[in-house]
PDB file of C-alpha atoms in Angstrom:
ATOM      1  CA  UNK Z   1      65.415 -45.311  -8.939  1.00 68.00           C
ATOM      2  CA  UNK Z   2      64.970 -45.546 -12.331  1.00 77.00           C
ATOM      3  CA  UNK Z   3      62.574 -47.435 -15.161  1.00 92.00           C
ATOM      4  CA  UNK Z   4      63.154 -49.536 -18.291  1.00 94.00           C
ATOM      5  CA  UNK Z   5      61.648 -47.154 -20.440  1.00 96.00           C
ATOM      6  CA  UNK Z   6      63.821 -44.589 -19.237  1.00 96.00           C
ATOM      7  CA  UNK Z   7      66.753 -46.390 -19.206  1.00 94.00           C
ATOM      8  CA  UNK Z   8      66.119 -47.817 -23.006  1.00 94.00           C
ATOM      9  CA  UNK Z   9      65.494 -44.118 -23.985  1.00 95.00           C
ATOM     10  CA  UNK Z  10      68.880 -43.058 -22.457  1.00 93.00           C
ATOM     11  CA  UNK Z  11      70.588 -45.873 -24.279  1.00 93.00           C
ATOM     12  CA  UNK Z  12      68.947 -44.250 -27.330  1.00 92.00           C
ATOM     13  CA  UNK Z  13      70.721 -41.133 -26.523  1.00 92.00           C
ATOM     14  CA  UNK Z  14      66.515 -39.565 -26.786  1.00 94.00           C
ATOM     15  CA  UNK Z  15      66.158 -35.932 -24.759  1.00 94.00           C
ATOM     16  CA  UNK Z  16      61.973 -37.098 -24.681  1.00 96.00           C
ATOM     17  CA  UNK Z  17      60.064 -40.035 -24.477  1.00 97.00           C
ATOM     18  CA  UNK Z  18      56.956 -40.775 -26.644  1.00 96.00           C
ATOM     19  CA  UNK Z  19      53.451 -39.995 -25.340  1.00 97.00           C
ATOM     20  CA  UNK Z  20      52.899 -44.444 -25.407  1.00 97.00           C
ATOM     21  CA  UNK Z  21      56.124 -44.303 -23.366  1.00 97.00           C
ATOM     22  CA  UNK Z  22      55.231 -41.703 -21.161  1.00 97.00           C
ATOM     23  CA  UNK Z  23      51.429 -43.150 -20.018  1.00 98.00           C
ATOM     24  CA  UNK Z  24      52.821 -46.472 -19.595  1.00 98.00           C
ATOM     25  CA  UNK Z  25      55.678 -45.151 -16.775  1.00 97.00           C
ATOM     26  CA  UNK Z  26      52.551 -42.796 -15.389  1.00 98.00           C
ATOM     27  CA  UNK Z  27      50.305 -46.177 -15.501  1.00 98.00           C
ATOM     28  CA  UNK Z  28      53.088 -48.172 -14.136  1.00 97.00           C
ATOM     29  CA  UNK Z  29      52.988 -45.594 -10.740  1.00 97.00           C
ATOM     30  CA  UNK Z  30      49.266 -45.997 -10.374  1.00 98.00           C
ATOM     31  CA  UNK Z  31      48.315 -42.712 -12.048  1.00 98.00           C
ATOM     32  CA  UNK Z  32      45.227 -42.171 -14.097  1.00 98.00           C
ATOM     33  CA  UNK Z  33      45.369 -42.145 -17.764  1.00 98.00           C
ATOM     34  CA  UNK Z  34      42.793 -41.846 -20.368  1.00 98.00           C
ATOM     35  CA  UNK Z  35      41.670 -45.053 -21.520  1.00 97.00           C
ATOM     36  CA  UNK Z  36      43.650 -45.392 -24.945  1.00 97.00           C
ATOM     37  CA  UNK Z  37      44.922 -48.419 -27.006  1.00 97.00           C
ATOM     38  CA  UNK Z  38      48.172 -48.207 -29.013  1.00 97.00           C
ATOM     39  CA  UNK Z  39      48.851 -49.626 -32.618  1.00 96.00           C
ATOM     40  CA  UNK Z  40      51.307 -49.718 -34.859  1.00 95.00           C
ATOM     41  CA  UNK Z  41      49.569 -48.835 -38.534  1.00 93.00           C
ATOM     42  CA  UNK Z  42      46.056 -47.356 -40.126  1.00 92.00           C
ATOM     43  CA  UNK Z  43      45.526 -51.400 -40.727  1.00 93.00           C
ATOM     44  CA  UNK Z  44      44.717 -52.108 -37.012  1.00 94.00           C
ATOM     45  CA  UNK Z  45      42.586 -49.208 -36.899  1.00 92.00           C
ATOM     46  CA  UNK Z  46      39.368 -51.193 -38.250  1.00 87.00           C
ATOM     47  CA  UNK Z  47      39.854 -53.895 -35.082  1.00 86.00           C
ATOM     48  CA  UNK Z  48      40.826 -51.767 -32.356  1.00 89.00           C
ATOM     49  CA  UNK Z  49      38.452 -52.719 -29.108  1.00 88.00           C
ATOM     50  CA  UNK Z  50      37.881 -51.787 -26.019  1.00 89.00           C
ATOM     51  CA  UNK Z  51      37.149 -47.723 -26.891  1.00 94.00           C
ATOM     52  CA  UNK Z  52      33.437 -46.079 -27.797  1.00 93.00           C
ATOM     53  CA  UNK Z  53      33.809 -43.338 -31.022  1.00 95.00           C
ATOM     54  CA  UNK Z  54      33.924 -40.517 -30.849  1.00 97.00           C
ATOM     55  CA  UNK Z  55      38.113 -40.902 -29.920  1.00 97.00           C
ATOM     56  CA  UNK Z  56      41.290 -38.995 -30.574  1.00 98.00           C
ATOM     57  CA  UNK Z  57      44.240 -39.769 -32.404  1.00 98.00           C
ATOM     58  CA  UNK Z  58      47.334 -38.692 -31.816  1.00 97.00           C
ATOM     59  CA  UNK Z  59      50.965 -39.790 -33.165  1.00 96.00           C
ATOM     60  CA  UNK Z  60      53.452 -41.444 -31.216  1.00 97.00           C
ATOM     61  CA  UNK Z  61      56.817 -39.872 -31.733  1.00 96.00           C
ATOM     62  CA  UNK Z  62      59.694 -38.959 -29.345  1.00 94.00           C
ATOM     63  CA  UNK Z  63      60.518 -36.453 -32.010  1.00 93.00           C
ATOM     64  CA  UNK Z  64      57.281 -34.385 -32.170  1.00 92.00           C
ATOM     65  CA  UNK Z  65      57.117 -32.430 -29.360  1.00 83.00           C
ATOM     66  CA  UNK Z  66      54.324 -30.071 -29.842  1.00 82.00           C
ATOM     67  CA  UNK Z  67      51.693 -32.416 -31.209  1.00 88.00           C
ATOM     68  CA  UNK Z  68      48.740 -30.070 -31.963  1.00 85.00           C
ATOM     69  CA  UNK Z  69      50.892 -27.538 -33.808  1.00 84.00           C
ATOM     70  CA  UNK Z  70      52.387 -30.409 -35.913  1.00 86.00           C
ATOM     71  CA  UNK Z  71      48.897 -31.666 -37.069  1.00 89.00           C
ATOM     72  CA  UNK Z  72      49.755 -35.154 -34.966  1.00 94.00           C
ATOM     73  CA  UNK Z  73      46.639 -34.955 -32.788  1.00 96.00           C
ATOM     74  CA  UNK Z  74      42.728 -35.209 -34.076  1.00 96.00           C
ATOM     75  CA  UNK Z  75      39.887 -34.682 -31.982  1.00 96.00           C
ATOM     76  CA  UNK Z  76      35.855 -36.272 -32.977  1.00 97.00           C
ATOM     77  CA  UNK Z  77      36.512 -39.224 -34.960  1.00 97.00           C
ATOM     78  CA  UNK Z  78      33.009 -40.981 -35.629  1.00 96.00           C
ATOM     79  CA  UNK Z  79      34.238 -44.626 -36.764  1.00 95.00           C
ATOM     80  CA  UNK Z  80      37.057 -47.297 -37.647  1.00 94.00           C
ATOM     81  CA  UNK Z  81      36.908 -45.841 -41.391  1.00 94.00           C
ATOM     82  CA  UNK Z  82      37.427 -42.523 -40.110  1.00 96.00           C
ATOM     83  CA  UNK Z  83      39.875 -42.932 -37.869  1.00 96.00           C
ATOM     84  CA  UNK Z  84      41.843 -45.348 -40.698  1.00 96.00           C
ATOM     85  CA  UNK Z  85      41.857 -42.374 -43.165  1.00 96.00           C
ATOM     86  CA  UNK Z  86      42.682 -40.239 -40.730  1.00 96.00           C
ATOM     87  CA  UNK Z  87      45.899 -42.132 -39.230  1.00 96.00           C
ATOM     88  CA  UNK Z  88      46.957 -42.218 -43.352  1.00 96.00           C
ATOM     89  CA  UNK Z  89      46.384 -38.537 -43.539  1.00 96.00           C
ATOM     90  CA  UNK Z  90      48.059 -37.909 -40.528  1.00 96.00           C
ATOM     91  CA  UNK Z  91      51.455 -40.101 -41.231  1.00 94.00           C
ATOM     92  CA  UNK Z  92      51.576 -39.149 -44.691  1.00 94.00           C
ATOM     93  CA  UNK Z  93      51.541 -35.332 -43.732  1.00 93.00           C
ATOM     94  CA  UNK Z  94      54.072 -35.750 -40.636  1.00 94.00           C
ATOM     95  CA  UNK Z  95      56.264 -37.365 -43.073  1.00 93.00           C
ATOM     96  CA  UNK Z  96      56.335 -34.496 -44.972  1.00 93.00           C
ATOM     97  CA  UNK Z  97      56.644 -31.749 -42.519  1.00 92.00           C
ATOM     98  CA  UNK Z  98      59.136 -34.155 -40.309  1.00 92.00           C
ATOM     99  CA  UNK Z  99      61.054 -36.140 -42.296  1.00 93.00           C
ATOM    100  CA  UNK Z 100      63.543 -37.538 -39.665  1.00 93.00           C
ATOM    101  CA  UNK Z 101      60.903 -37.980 -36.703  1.00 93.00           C
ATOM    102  CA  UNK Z 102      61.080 -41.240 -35.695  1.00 94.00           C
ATOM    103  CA  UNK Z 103      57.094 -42.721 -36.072  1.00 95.00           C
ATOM    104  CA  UNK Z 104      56.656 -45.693 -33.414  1.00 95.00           C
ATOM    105  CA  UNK Z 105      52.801 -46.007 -33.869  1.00 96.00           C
ATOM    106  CA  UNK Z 106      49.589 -44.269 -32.962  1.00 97.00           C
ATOM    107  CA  UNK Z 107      47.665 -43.588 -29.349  1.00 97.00           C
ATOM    108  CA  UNK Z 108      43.476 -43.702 -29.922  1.00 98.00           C
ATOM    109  CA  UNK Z 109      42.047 -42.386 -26.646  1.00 98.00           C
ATOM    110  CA  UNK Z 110      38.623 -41.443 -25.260  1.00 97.00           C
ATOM    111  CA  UNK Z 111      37.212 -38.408 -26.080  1.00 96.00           C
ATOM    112  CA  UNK Z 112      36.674 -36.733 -22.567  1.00 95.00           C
ATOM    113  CA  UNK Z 113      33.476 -34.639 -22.027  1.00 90.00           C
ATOM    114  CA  UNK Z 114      32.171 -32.985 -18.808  1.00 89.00           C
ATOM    115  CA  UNK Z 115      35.498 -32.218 -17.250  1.00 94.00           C
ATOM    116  CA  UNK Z 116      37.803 -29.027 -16.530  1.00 93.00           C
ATOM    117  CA  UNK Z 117      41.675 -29.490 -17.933  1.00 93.00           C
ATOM    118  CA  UNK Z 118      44.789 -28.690 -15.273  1.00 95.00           C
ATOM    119  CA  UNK Z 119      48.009 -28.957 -15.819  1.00 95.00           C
ATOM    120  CA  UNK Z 120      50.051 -30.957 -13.457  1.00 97.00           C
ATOM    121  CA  UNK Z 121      54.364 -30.071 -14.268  1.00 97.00           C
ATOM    122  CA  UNK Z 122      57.731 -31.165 -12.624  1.00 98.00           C
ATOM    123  CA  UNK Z 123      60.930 -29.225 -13.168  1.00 97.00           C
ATOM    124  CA  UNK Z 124      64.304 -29.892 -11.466  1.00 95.00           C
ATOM    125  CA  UNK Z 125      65.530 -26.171  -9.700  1.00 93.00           C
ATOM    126  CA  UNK Z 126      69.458 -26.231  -9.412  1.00 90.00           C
ATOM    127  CA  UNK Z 127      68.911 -24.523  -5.924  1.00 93.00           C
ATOM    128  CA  UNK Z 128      65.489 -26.438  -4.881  1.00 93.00           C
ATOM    129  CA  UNK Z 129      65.976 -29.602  -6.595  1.00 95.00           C
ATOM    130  CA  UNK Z 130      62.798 -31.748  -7.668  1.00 98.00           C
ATOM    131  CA  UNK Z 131      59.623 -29.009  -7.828  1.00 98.00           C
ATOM    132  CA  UNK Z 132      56.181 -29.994  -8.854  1.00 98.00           C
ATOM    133  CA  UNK Z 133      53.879 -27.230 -10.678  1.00 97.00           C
ATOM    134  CA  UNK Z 134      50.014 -27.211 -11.020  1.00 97.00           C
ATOM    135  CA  UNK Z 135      47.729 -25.037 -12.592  1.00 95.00           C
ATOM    136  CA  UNK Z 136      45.098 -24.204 -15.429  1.00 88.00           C
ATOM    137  CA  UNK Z 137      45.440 -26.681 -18.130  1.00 80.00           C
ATOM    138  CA  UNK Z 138      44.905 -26.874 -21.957  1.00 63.00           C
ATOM    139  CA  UNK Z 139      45.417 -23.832 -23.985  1.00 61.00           C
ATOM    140  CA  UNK Z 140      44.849 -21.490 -21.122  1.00 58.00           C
ATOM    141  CA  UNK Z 141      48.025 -22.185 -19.548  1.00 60.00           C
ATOM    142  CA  UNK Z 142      50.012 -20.430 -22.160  1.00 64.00           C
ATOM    143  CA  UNK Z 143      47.685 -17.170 -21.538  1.00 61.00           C
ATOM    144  CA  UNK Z 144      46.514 -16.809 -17.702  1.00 65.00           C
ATOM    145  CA  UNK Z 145      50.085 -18.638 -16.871  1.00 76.00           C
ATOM    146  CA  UNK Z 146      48.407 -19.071 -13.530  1.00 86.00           C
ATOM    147  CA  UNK Z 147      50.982 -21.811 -11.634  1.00 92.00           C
ATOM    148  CA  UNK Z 148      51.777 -22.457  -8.469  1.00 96.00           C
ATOM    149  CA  UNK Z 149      54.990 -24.442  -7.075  1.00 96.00           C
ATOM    150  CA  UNK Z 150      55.888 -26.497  -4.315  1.00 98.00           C
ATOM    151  CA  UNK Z 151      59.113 -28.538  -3.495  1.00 98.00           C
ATOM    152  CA  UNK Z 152      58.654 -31.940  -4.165  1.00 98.00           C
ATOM    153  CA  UNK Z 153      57.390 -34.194  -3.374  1.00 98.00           C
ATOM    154  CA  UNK Z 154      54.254 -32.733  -1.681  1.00 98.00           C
ATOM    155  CA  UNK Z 155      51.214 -34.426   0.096  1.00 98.00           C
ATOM    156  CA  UNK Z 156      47.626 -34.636  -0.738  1.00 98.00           C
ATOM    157  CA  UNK Z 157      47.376 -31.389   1.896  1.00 98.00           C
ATOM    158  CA  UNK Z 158      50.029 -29.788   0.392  1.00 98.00           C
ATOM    159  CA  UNK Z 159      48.568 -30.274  -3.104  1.00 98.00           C
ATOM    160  CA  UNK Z 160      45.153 -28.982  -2.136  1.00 98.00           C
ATOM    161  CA  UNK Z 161      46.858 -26.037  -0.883  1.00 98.00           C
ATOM    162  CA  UNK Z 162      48.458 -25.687  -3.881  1.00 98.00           C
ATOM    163  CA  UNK Z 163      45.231 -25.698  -5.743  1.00 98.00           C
ATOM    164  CA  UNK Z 164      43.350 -23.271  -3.612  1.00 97.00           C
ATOM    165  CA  UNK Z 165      46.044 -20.872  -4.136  1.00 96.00           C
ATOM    166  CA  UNK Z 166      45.778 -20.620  -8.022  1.00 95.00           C
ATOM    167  CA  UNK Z 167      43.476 -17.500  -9.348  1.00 90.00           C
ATOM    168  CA  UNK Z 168      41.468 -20.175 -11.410  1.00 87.00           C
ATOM    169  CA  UNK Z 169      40.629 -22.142  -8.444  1.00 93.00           C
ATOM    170  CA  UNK Z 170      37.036 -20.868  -8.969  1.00 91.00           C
ATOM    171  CA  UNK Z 171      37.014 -22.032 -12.363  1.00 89.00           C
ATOM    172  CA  UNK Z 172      37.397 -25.274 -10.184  1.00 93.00           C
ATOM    173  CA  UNK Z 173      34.339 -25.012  -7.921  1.00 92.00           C
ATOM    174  CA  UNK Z 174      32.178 -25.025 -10.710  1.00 88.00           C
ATOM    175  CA  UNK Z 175      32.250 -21.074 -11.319  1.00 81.00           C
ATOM    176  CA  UNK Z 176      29.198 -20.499 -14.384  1.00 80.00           C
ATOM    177  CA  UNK Z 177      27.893 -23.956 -15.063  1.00 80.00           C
ATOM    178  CA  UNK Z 178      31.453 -25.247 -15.332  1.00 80.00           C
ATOM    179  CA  UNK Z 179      31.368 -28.784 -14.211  1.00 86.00           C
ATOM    180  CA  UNK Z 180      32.846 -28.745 -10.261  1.00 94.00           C
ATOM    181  CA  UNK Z 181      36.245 -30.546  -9.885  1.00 96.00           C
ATOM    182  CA  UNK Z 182      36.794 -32.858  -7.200  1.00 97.00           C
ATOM    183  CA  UNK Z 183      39.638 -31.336  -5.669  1.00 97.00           C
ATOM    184  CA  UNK Z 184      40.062 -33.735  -2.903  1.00 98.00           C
ATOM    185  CA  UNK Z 185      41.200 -36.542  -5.719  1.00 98.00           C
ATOM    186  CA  UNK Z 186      43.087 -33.895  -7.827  1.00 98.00           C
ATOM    187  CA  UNK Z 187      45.281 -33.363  -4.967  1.00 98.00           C
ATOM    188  CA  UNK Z 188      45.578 -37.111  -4.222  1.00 98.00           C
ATOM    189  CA  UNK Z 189      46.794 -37.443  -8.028  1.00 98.00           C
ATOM    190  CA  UNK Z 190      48.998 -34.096  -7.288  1.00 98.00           C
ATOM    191  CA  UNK Z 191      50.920 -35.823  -4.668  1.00 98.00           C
ATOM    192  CA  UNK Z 192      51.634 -39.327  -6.171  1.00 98.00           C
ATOM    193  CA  UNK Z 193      52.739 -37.437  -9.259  1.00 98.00           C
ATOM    194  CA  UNK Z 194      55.130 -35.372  -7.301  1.00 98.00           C
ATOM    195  CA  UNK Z 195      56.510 -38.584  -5.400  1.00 98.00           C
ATOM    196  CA  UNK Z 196      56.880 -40.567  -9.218  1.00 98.00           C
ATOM    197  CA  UNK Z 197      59.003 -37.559 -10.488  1.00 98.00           C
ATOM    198  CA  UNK Z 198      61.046 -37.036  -7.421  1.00 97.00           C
ATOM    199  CA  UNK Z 199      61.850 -40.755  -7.856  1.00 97.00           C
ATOM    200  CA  UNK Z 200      62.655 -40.032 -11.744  1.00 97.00           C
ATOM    201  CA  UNK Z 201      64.723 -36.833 -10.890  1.00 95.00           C
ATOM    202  CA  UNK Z 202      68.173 -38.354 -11.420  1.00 94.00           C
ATOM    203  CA  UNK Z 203      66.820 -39.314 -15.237  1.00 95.00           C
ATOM    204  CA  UNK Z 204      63.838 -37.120 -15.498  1.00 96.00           C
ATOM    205  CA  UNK Z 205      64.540 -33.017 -15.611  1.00 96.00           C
ATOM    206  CA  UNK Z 206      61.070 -32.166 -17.100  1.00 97.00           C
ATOM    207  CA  UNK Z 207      57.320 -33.476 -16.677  1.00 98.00           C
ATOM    208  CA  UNK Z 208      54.177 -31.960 -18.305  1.00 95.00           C
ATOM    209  CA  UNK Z 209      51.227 -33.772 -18.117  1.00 97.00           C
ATOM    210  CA  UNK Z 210      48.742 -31.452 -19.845  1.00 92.00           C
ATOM    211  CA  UNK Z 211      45.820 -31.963 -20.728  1.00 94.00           C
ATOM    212  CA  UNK Z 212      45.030 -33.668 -17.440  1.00 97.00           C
ATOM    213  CA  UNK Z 213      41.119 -33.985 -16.996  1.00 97.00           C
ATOM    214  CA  UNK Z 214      39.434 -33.565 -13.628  1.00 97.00           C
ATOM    215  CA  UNK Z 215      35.288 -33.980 -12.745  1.00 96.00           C
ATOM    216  CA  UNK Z 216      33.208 -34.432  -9.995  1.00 95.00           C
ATOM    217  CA  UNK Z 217      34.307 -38.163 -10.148  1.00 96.00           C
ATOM    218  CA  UNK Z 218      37.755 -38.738 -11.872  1.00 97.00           C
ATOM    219  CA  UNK Z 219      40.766 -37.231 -12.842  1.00 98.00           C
ATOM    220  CA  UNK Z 220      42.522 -38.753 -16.062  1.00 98.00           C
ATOM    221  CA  UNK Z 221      45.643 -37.487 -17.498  1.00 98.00           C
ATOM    222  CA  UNK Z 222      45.250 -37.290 -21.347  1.00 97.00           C
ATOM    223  CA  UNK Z 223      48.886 -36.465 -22.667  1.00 96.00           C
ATOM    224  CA  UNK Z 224      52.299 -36.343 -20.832  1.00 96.00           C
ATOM    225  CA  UNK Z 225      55.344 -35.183 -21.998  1.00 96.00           C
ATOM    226  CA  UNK Z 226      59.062 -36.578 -20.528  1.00 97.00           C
ATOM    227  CA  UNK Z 227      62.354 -34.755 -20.818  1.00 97.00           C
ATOM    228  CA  UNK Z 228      65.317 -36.955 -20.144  1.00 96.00           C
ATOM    229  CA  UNK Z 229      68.707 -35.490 -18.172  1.00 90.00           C
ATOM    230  CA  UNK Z 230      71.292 -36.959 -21.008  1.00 72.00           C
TER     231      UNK Z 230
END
């Protein structure tokens, strides 16, 4: 099974697909994104609807892989004006420090408060085949590298397993004020991720989709990141 955005993508002869890209095939398998709107220049940025400021903006790019350590993501923008200057900043300085990156346009999303951030990953194992990965999210990943796997795909039972068994699952349960996670619907997401990439894993050898938020009542995923078997 595959997807038009994939399949336009491997046409392209493109290892990654853009972040706009990416949340559309996650939206188009019924998996939570952050509410966002897409446009294509700092013009649009003074009529954009259907988002409350603060927001984020972040570049959309299948050539910028590491957005935050490329300068193509900024948090705690207050207004249109704002975010207009900002989106000029931005693609002037990108066009400096990456002068062949392709630039489709730019994704303004909701600023997310009151959740904890996991990671939810997929990885193709030449013995296992399709595996899907889940831990601590956001910067903390890179340090406490606390992950668990599973053969994919997995179901919500499996998931929550998966969950309970990383060290940070107290971190989850609301461990010093932090706000609980609902667990139950994090494994729910879990599992229908696992079945999308297993789908994908004759086109897909790679998913991260980190930052993904999770509270009491929702889990969102803010950023995902495609690599394409080519």
């Amino acid at each position: 099974m595959s997807h038009p955005i994939i399949e336009k993508a491997l046409q392209d002869k493109r290892t990654l697909l853009s972040l706009s890209e990416s949340l559309q095939i996650l939206e188009s398998y019924g998996l939570p994104v952050v509410d966002y709107v897409y446009i294509k220049s700092p013009e649009e940025a003074t009529a954009i609807k259907g988002l409350s400021f603060p927001v984020v903006l972040k570049i959309d790019s299948p050539d910028i892989v590491h957005k935050t350590e490329a300068g193509a993501v900024k948090v705690g923008i207050r207004d249109a004006d704002e975010l207009k200057k900002s989106i000029e900043d931005m693609l002037s300085r990108i066009r400096r420090s990456h002068p062949d990156a392709r630039i489709n346009g730019f994704v303004i999303q909701e600023m997310i408060r009151g959740a904890q951030e996991v990671i939810i990953g997929g990885l193709k194992d030449e013995q296992f085949g399709p595996v899907i990965a889940f831990g601590i999210g956001g910067i903390l990943v890179e340090v406490l590298k606390d992950v668990v796997f599973e053969i994919a795909p997995v179901t919500p039972e499996q998931a929550l397993g998966m969950i309970r068994r990383i060290k940070g699952y107290q971190l989850l349960e609301g461990y010093r004020g932090l706000p609980k996670a609902n667990v139950n619907l994090l494994a729910d997401i879990i599992s229908k991720a696992s079945i999308m990439f297993t789908q994908l894993s004759s086109f897909i050898s790679e998913m991260d989709l980190n930052p993904t938020f999770v509270s009491s009542d929702w889990v969102k995923i803010a950023d995902a990141r495609f690599k394409l078997n080519v």
